[in-house]
Amino acid sequence: MGGKQVGYSSLLFLLEQSEKLNAEVVAVFENSNSPLSNKEHSLQILADQFNIPQYSDKSHLIQIPNVDFIFSVQYNQILTPEEIEVAKLLAVNLHMAPLPEYRGCNQFSFALIDKAEEFGTTLHVLEPGTDAGAIIFEKRFKIRENEFVTDLYNRTLGFSILLFQEKLEAMLNRDFQLTPQPELFDERGTSFHFRNEIEQLKRIDASWPLEKQKRYFRATFFPAFEPPVLVSEEGEKQLSLDWYNQLK
C-alpha cells in the first residue's frame, strides 16, 4: 500500500525477491494524488505487469483473504483498526522521518526549522494512531549545513528505499525487537504536525533576522509545490531561488 518513488521501489524489490523470500503479493493499493507521484513510479502499472489485483479504495482491504503482512509505504489514507487487523502476522508503516521526534506531516521542513542535527527514516508497527507504533528498524543520518528541504527529502528517499530492502527479509521472518516509542520520549523528544501547518511555515516575515528568513526559505522551497511568500508592510510576494541567492 503506498505511492511515490519510495512505494514503487519497495514494491518492485518485494516482487523481485518474492520467490527467494517465499512471499506472494496478493494486492496493491495506490494513492496517486501527490505532486510527487508520476507514471514512471506508478504502482498500478507495476501491479498490472505482474498480474496483481490493485485498488484505490482501502475499503477493499477487509475483503482480501489470507493476508499475513501489510506494508504501508507512503500510503496517504489512515487505516482503521479493522483494516489493520487483516494482517495476521504484522502490519508495517514506513515513515520517512525519525521517530518519535517527527510524527505526522511536513517532517522535513520542521527538522530544518528546528535546526535539528540528525534526521532519519523508520519502519514501525502500523497502529490506529498516526505514526505511533513501536519502532521495528530505523536508519539515521546527519543533516548537512544549510541543507534545502528538497535535498533532505531526496536523501531520506534513498535511505528509506535502502532500509526497506535491507530489512524486508527480517520483517517477513519477524526477526526483530520492538522499541515502543514512549521509551524514547525523554531521550529524543516527540512532536506531531498536521499537513496544513506548511502554509504558515511558508509565510516569511521581512522583519525577521536574515538567518531566520533564509532558514525558513530552505525549509519550504520545494519546486513541486507552491513557493513561500515574503510578508512585509508592502504586502506579500512569492519567493524564488534568485531572492535567496541575493541575500547577504
mmCIF file of C-alpha atoms in Angstrom:
data_model
loop_
_atom_site.group_PDB
_atom_site.id
_atom_site.type_symbol
_atom_site.label_atom_id
_atom_site.label_comp_id
_atom_site.label_asym_id
_atom_site.label_seq_id
_atom_site.Cartn_x
_atom_site.Cartn_y
_atom_site.Cartn_z
ATOM 1 C CA MET A 1 0.000 0.000 0.000
ATOM 2 C CA GLY A 2 1.547 3.301 -0.967
ATOM 3 C CA GLY A 3 2.774 5.585 -3.671
ATOM 4 C CA LYS A 4 5.514 7.874 -4.959
ATOM 5 C CA GLN A 5 9.002 6.641 -5.790
ATOM 6 C CA VAL A 6 9.599 5.040 -2.405
ATOM 7 C CA GLY A 7 6.400 2.975 -2.647
ATOM 8 C CA TYR A 8 7.190 1.935 -6.209
ATOM 9 C CA SER A 9 10.785 0.962 -5.408
ATOM 10 C CA SER A 10 9.730 -1.009 -2.333
ATOM 11 C CA LEU A 11 7.045 -2.914 -4.241
ATOM 12 C CA LEU A 12 9.413 -3.636 -7.128
ATOM 13 C CA PHE A 13 12.027 -5.008 -4.730
ATOM 14 C CA LEU A 14 9.420 -7.164 -2.991
ATOM 15 C CA LEU A 15 8.244 -8.579 -6.313
ATOM 16 C CA GLU A 16 11.797 -9.252 -7.482
ATOM 17 C CA GLN A 17 12.614 -11.037 -4.214
ATOM 18 C CA SER A 18 9.274 -12.827 -3.768
ATOM 19 C CA GLU A 19 10.459 -16.242 -4.937
ATOM 20 C CA LYS A 20 13.597 -16.124 -2.805
ATOM 21 C CA LEU A 21 11.601 -14.955 0.224
ATOM 22 C CA ASN A 22 8.684 -17.331 -0.421
ATOM 23 C CA ALA A 23 6.326 -14.362 -0.403
ATOM 24 C CA GLU A 24 3.324 -13.636 -2.622
ATOM 25 C CA VAL A 25 1.918 -10.158 -3.188
ATOM 26 C CA VAL A 26 -1.868 -10.603 -3.291
ATOM 27 C CA ALA A 27 -2.987 -6.974 -3.707
ATOM 28 C CA VAL A 28 -1.679 -3.472 -4.318
ATOM 29 C CA PHE A 29 -3.288 -0.253 -3.086
ATOM 30 C CA GLU A 30 -2.034 3.018 -4.535
ATOM 31 C CA ASN A 31 -2.513 6.686 -3.790
ATOM 32 C CA SER A 32 -1.550 8.895 -6.699
ATOM 33 C CA ASN A 33 -2.785 12.394 -5.863
ATOM 34 C CA SER A 34 0.558 13.847 -4.789
ATOM 35 C CA PRO A 35 2.594 16.306 -6.889
ATOM 36 C CA LEU A 36 5.467 13.864 -6.336
ATOM 37 C CA SER A 37 3.580 10.984 -7.995
ATOM 38 C CA ASN A 38 4.121 10.181 -11.668
ATOM 39 C CA LYS A 39 3.580 7.411 -14.212
ATOM 40 C CA GLU A 40 7.229 6.415 -14.033
ATOM 41 C CA HIS A 41 6.630 5.267 -10.465
ATOM 42 C CA SER A 42 3.054 4.001 -10.832
ATOM 43 C CA LEU A 43 2.206 1.089 -8.548
ATOM 44 C CA GLN A 44 -0.841 0.416 -10.711
ATOM 45 C CA ILE A 45 1.255 -0.123 -13.835
ATOM 46 C CA LEU A 46 3.697 -2.290 -11.884
ATOM 47 C CA ALA A 47 0.840 -4.380 -10.460
ATOM 48 C CA ASP A 48 -0.590 -4.865 -13.963
ATOM 49 C CA GLN A 49 2.793 -6.076 -15.209
ATOM 50 C CA PHE A 50 2.836 -8.756 -12.511
ATOM 51 C CA ASN A 51 -0.905 -9.566 -12.770
ATOM 52 C CA ILE A 52 -1.625 -8.442 -9.225
ATOM 53 C CA PRO A 53 -5.070 -7.082 -8.281
ATOM 54 C CA GLN A 54 -4.857 -3.367 -7.494
ATOM 55 C CA TYR A 55 -7.238 -0.987 -5.748
ATOM 56 C CA SER A 56 -7.513 2.719 -4.989
ATOM 57 C CA ASP A 57 -10.125 2.396 -2.219
ATOM 58 C CA LYS A 58 -8.802 0.937 1.032
ATOM 59 C CA SER A 59 -12.253 -0.445 1.904
ATOM 60 C CA HIS A 60 -11.433 -3.440 -0.313
ATOM 61 C CA LEU A 61 -8.714 -4.486 2.127
ATOM 62 C CA ILE A 62 -11.058 -6.291 4.521
ATOM 63 C CA GLN A 63 -12.359 -8.408 1.632
ATOM 64 C CA ILE A 64 -8.959 -9.935 0.838
ATOM 65 C CA PRO A 65 -8.433 -13.358 2.478
ATOM 66 C CA ASN A 66 -5.262 -14.875 3.901
ATOM 67 C CA VAL A 67 -3.198 -11.726 4.365
ATOM 68 C CA ASP A 68 -0.162 -12.212 6.612
ATOM 69 C CA PHE A 69 1.572 -8.846 6.142
ATOM 70 C CA ILE A 70 0.597 -5.302 5.257
ATOM 71 C CA PHE A 71 3.298 -2.878 4.146
ATOM 72 C CA SER A 72 2.261 0.768 4.040
ATOM 73 C CA VAL A 73 4.888 2.838 2.242
ATOM 74 C CA GLN A 74 3.845 6.490 1.887
ATOM 75 C CA TYR A 75 0.176 5.480 1.767
ATOM 76 C CA ASN A 76 -1.946 8.573 2.346
ATOM 77 C CA GLN A 77 -5.018 7.036 3.968
ATOM 78 C CA ILE A 78 -5.260 6.136 7.655
ATOM 79 C CA LEU A 79 -6.294 2.520 8.167
ATOM 80 C CA THR A 80 -8.987 1.599 10.669
ATOM 81 C CA PRO A 81 -8.302 -0.997 13.391
ATOM 82 C CA GLU A 82 -10.424 -3.467 11.420
ATOM 83 C CA GLU A 83 -8.340 -2.906 8.294
ATOM 84 C CA ILE A 84 -5.046 -3.224 10.158
ATOM 85 C CA GLU A 85 -6.190 -6.495 11.730
ATOM 86 C CA VAL A 86 -6.449 -8.037 8.250
ATOM 87 C CA ALA A 87 -2.703 -8.689 8.595
ATOM 88 C CA LYS A 88 -2.462 -11.913 10.592
ATOM 89 C CA LEU A 89 1.238 -11.542 11.423
ATOM 90 C CA LEU A 90 2.386 -7.934 11.051
ATOM 91 C CA ALA A 91 1.345 -4.550 9.656
ATOM 92 C CA VAL A 92 4.230 -2.166 8.941
ATOM 93 C CA ASN A 93 4.426 1.519 8.048
ATOM 94 C CA LEU A 94 7.463 3.226 6.546
ATOM 95 C CA HIS A 95 7.613 6.775 7.886
ATOM 96 C CA MET A 96 10.161 8.994 6.165
ATOM 97 C CA ALA A 97 11.308 10.704 9.350
ATOM 98 C CA PRO A 98 12.935 9.843 12.675
ATOM 99 C CA LEU A 99 10.580 8.701 15.410
ATOM 100 C CA PRO A 100 9.341 9.701 17.857
ATOM 101 C CA GLU A 101 10.720 13.179 17.040
ATOM 102 C CA TYR A 102 8.686 13.907 13.910
ATOM 103 C CA ARG A 103 5.277 12.267 13.618
ATOM 104 C CA GLY A 104 2.704 13.424 11.085
ATOM 105 C CA CYS A 105 3.427 15.643 8.075
ATOM 106 C CA ASN A 106 5.970 18.182 6.826
ATOM 107 C CA GLN A 107 8.686 16.480 8.862
ATOM 108 C CA PHE A 108 11.493 17.605 6.547
ATOM 109 C CA SER A 109 10.542 21.265 6.884
ATOM 110 C CA PHE A 110 10.175 21.173 10.648
ATOM 111 C CA ALA A 111 13.528 19.442 11.119
ATOM 112 C CA LEU A 112 15.264 22.234 9.198
ATOM 113 C CA ILE A 113 13.359 24.950 11.033
ATOM 114 C CA ASP A 114 14.196 23.300 14.360
ATOM 115 C CA LYS A 115 17.902 23.238 13.424
ATOM 116 C CA ALA A 116 17.917 19.503 14.016
ATOM 117 C CA GLU A 117 21.326 17.919 13.605
ATOM 118 C CA GLU A 118 20.014 14.479 12.654
ATOM 119 C CA PHE A 119 17.238 13.046 10.520
ATOM 120 C CA GLY A 120 16.185 9.549 9.545
ATOM 121 C CA THR A 121 13.591 7.094 8.313
ATOM 122 C CA THR A 122 11.652 4.497 10.278
ATOM 123 C CA LEU A 123 9.861 1.180 9.873
ATOM 124 C CA HIS A 124 7.306 0.868 12.655
ATOM 125 C CA VAL A 125 4.298 -1.229 13.619
ATOM 126 C CA LEU A 126 1.160 0.112 11.956
ATOM 127 C CA GLU A 127 -1.380 1.128 14.584
ATOM 128 C CA PRO A 128 -4.585 3.235 14.505
ATOM 129 C CA GLY A 129 -2.699 6.254 15.907
ATOM 130 C CA THR A 130 -0.706 8.171 13.281
ATOM 131 C CA ASP A 131 2.981 7.111 13.296
ATOM 132 C CA ALA A 132 2.563 5.871 16.871
ATOM 133 C CA GLY A 133 3.533 2.198 16.642
ATOM 134 C CA ALA A 134 6.638 0.574 18.071
ATOM 135 C CA ILE A 135 9.840 1.015 16.067
ATOM 136 C CA ILE A 136 10.962 -2.075 14.145
ATOM 137 C CA PHE A 137 14.002 -0.709 12.296
ATOM 138 C CA GLU A 138 15.408 2.740 11.603
ATOM 139 C CA LYS A 139 18.214 4.433 9.713
ATOM 140 C CA ARG A 140 19.606 7.832 10.776
ATOM 141 C CA PHE A 141 21.962 10.349 9.213
ATOM 142 C CA LYS A 142 23.302 13.858 9.754
ATOM 143 C CA ILE A 143 21.590 16.934 8.335
ATOM 144 C CA ARG A 144 24.019 18.989 6.270
ATOM 145 C CA GLU A 145 24.756 22.638 6.937
ATOM 146 C CA ASN A 146 22.362 24.945 5.049
ATOM 147 C CA GLU A 147 20.549 21.947 3.559
ATOM 148 C CA PHE A 148 17.438 22.595 1.459
ATOM 149 C CA VAL A 149 14.228 20.644 2.015
ATOM 150 C CA THR A 150 14.491 19.151 -1.483
ATOM 151 C CA ASP A 151 17.927 17.725 -0.698
ATOM 152 C CA LEU A 152 16.797 16.378 2.668
ATOM 153 C CA TYR A 153 13.767 14.773 1.031
ATOM 154 C CA ASN A 154 15.847 13.120 -1.691
ATOM 155 C CA ARG A 155 18.435 11.809 0.752
ATOM 156 C CA THR A 156 15.675 10.465 3.007
ATOM 157 C CA LEU A 157 14.075 8.835 -0.023
ATOM 158 C CA GLY A 158 17.300 6.994 -0.795
ATOM 159 C CA PHE A 159 17.808 5.872 2.792
ATOM 160 C CA SER A 160 14.148 4.774 3.022
ATOM 161 C CA ILE A 161 14.407 2.537 -0.034
ATOM 162 C CA LEU A 162 17.657 1.101 1.319
ATOM 163 C CA LEU A 163 16.147 0.474 4.760
ATOM 164 C CA PHE A 164 13.190 -1.415 3.280
ATOM 165 C CA GLN A 165 15.452 -3.515 1.077
ATOM 166 C CA GLU A 166 17.874 -4.314 3.897
ATOM 167 C CA LYS A 167 15.187 -5.252 6.426
ATOM 168 C CA LEU A 168 12.448 -6.866 4.330
ATOM 169 C CA GLU A 169 13.611 -10.431 4.970
ATOM 170 C CA ALA A 170 13.930 -9.800 8.711
ATOM 171 C CA MET A 171 10.390 -8.390 8.815
ATOM 172 C CA LEU A 172 8.962 -11.364 6.928
ATOM 173 C CA ASN A 173 10.766 -13.696 9.339
ATOM 174 C CA ARG A 174 9.714 -11.472 12.266
ATOM 175 C CA ASP A 175 13.348 -11.326 13.297
ATOM 176 C CA PHE A 176 13.426 -8.069 15.252
ATOM 177 C CA GLN A 177 12.982 -6.494 18.658
ATOM 178 C CA LEU A 178 10.349 -3.794 19.032
ATOM 179 C CA THR A 179 11.082 -0.463 20.705
ATOM 180 C CA PRO A 180 7.938 1.290 21.981
ATOM 181 C CA GLN A 181 8.149 4.974 21.124
ATOM 182 C CA PRO A 182 7.298 6.257 24.641
ATOM 183 C CA GLU A 183 10.546 4.674 25.863
ATOM 184 C CA LEU A 184 12.419 7.206 23.691
ATOM 185 C CA PHE A 185 10.481 10.368 24.563
ATOM 186 C CA ASP A 186 12.937 11.574 27.208
ATOM 187 C CA GLU A 187 15.989 10.914 25.045
ATOM 188 C CA ARG A 188 14.717 12.091 21.656
ATOM 189 C CA GLY A 189 11.654 14.230 22.310
ATOM 190 C CA THR A 190 8.467 13.989 20.255
ATOM 191 C CA SER A 191 6.224 16.167 18.106
ATOM 192 C CA PHE A 192 3.237 15.838 15.799
ATOM 193 C CA HIS A 193 2.490 18.092 12.835
ATOM 194 C CA PHE A 194 -0.532 18.398 10.567
ATOM 195 C CA ARG A 195 -0.477 18.756 6.785
ATOM 196 C CA ASN A 196 -1.949 22.269 6.750
ATOM 197 C CA GLU A 197 0.793 23.672 9.009
ATOM 198 C CA ILE A 198 3.035 24.072 5.979
ATOM 199 C CA GLU A 199 1.014 27.092 4.830
ATOM 200 C CA GLN A 200 2.023 29.066 7.920
ATOM 201 C CA LEU A 201 5.643 27.954 7.587
ATOM 202 C CA LYS A 202 5.720 29.407 4.079
ATOM 203 C CA ARG A 203 4.950 32.922 5.357
ATOM 204 C CA ILE A 204 8.346 34.545 5.849
ATOM 205 C CA ASP A 205 8.249 37.830 7.746
ATOM 206 C CA ALA A 206 10.505 40.513 6.259
ATOM 207 C CA SER A 207 11.222 41.804 9.782
ATOM 208 C CA TRP A 208 12.816 38.528 10.862
ATOM 209 C CA PRO A 209 16.599 38.271 11.229
ATOM 210 C CA LEU A 210 18.245 37.303 7.953
ATOM 211 C CA GLU A 211 19.300 33.887 9.256
ATOM 212 C CA LYS A 212 15.699 33.020 10.114
ATOM 213 C CA GLN A 213 14.396 34.185 6.732
ATOM 214 C CA LYS A 214 16.959 32.026 4.931
ATOM 215 C CA ARG A 215 16.301 29.022 7.169
ATOM 216 C CA TYR A 216 12.543 29.161 6.582
ATOM 217 C CA PHE A 217 13.109 29.539 2.839
ATOM 218 C CA ARG A 218 15.386 26.476 2.736
ATOM 219 C CA ALA A 219 12.780 24.567 4.747
ATOM 220 C CA THR A 220 9.841 25.382 2.459
ATOM 221 C CA PHE A 221 11.134 25.985 -1.078
ATOM 222 C CA PHE A 222 10.175 22.804 -2.950
ATOM 223 C CA PRO A 223 9.611 23.426 -6.704
ATOM 224 C CA ALA A 224 6.871 20.771 -6.959
ATOM 225 C CA PHE A 225 4.735 22.870 -4.585
ATOM 226 C CA GLU A 226 3.674 26.496 -4.144
ATOM 227 C CA PRO A 227 6.660 28.659 -3.103
ATOM 228 C CA PRO A 228 6.982 30.534 0.202
ATOM 229 C CA VAL A 229 5.993 34.206 0.358
ATOM 230 C CA LEU A 230 7.663 37.243 1.899
ATOM 231 C CA VAL A 231 5.285 39.206 4.130
ATOM 232 C CA SER A 232 6.045 42.912 4.620
ATOM 233 C CA GLU A 233 4.268 46.249 5.025
ATOM 234 C CA GLU A 234 4.090 46.446 1.228
ATOM 235 C CA GLY A 235 2.140 43.182 1.077
ATOM 236 C CA GLU A 236 3.134 39.680 0.004
ATOM 237 C CA LYS A 237 5.293 38.373 -2.828
ATOM 238 C CA GLN A 238 6.186 34.859 -3.893
ATOM 239 C CA LEU A 239 9.831 34.000 -3.434
ATOM 240 C CA SER A 240 12.268 32.336 -5.789
ATOM 241 C CA LEU A 241 15.738 30.887 -5.553
ATOM 242 C CA ASP A 242 17.063 34.127 -7.035
ATOM 243 C CA TRP A 243 15.708 36.002 -3.991
ATOM 244 C CA TYR A 244 17.543 33.620 -1.667
ATOM 245 C CA ASN A 245 20.796 33.777 -3.595
ATOM 246 C CA GLN A 246 20.931 37.574 -3.493
ATOM 247 C CA LEU A 247 20.626 37.674 0.297
ATOM 248 C CA LYS A 248 23.861 38.561 2.057
#
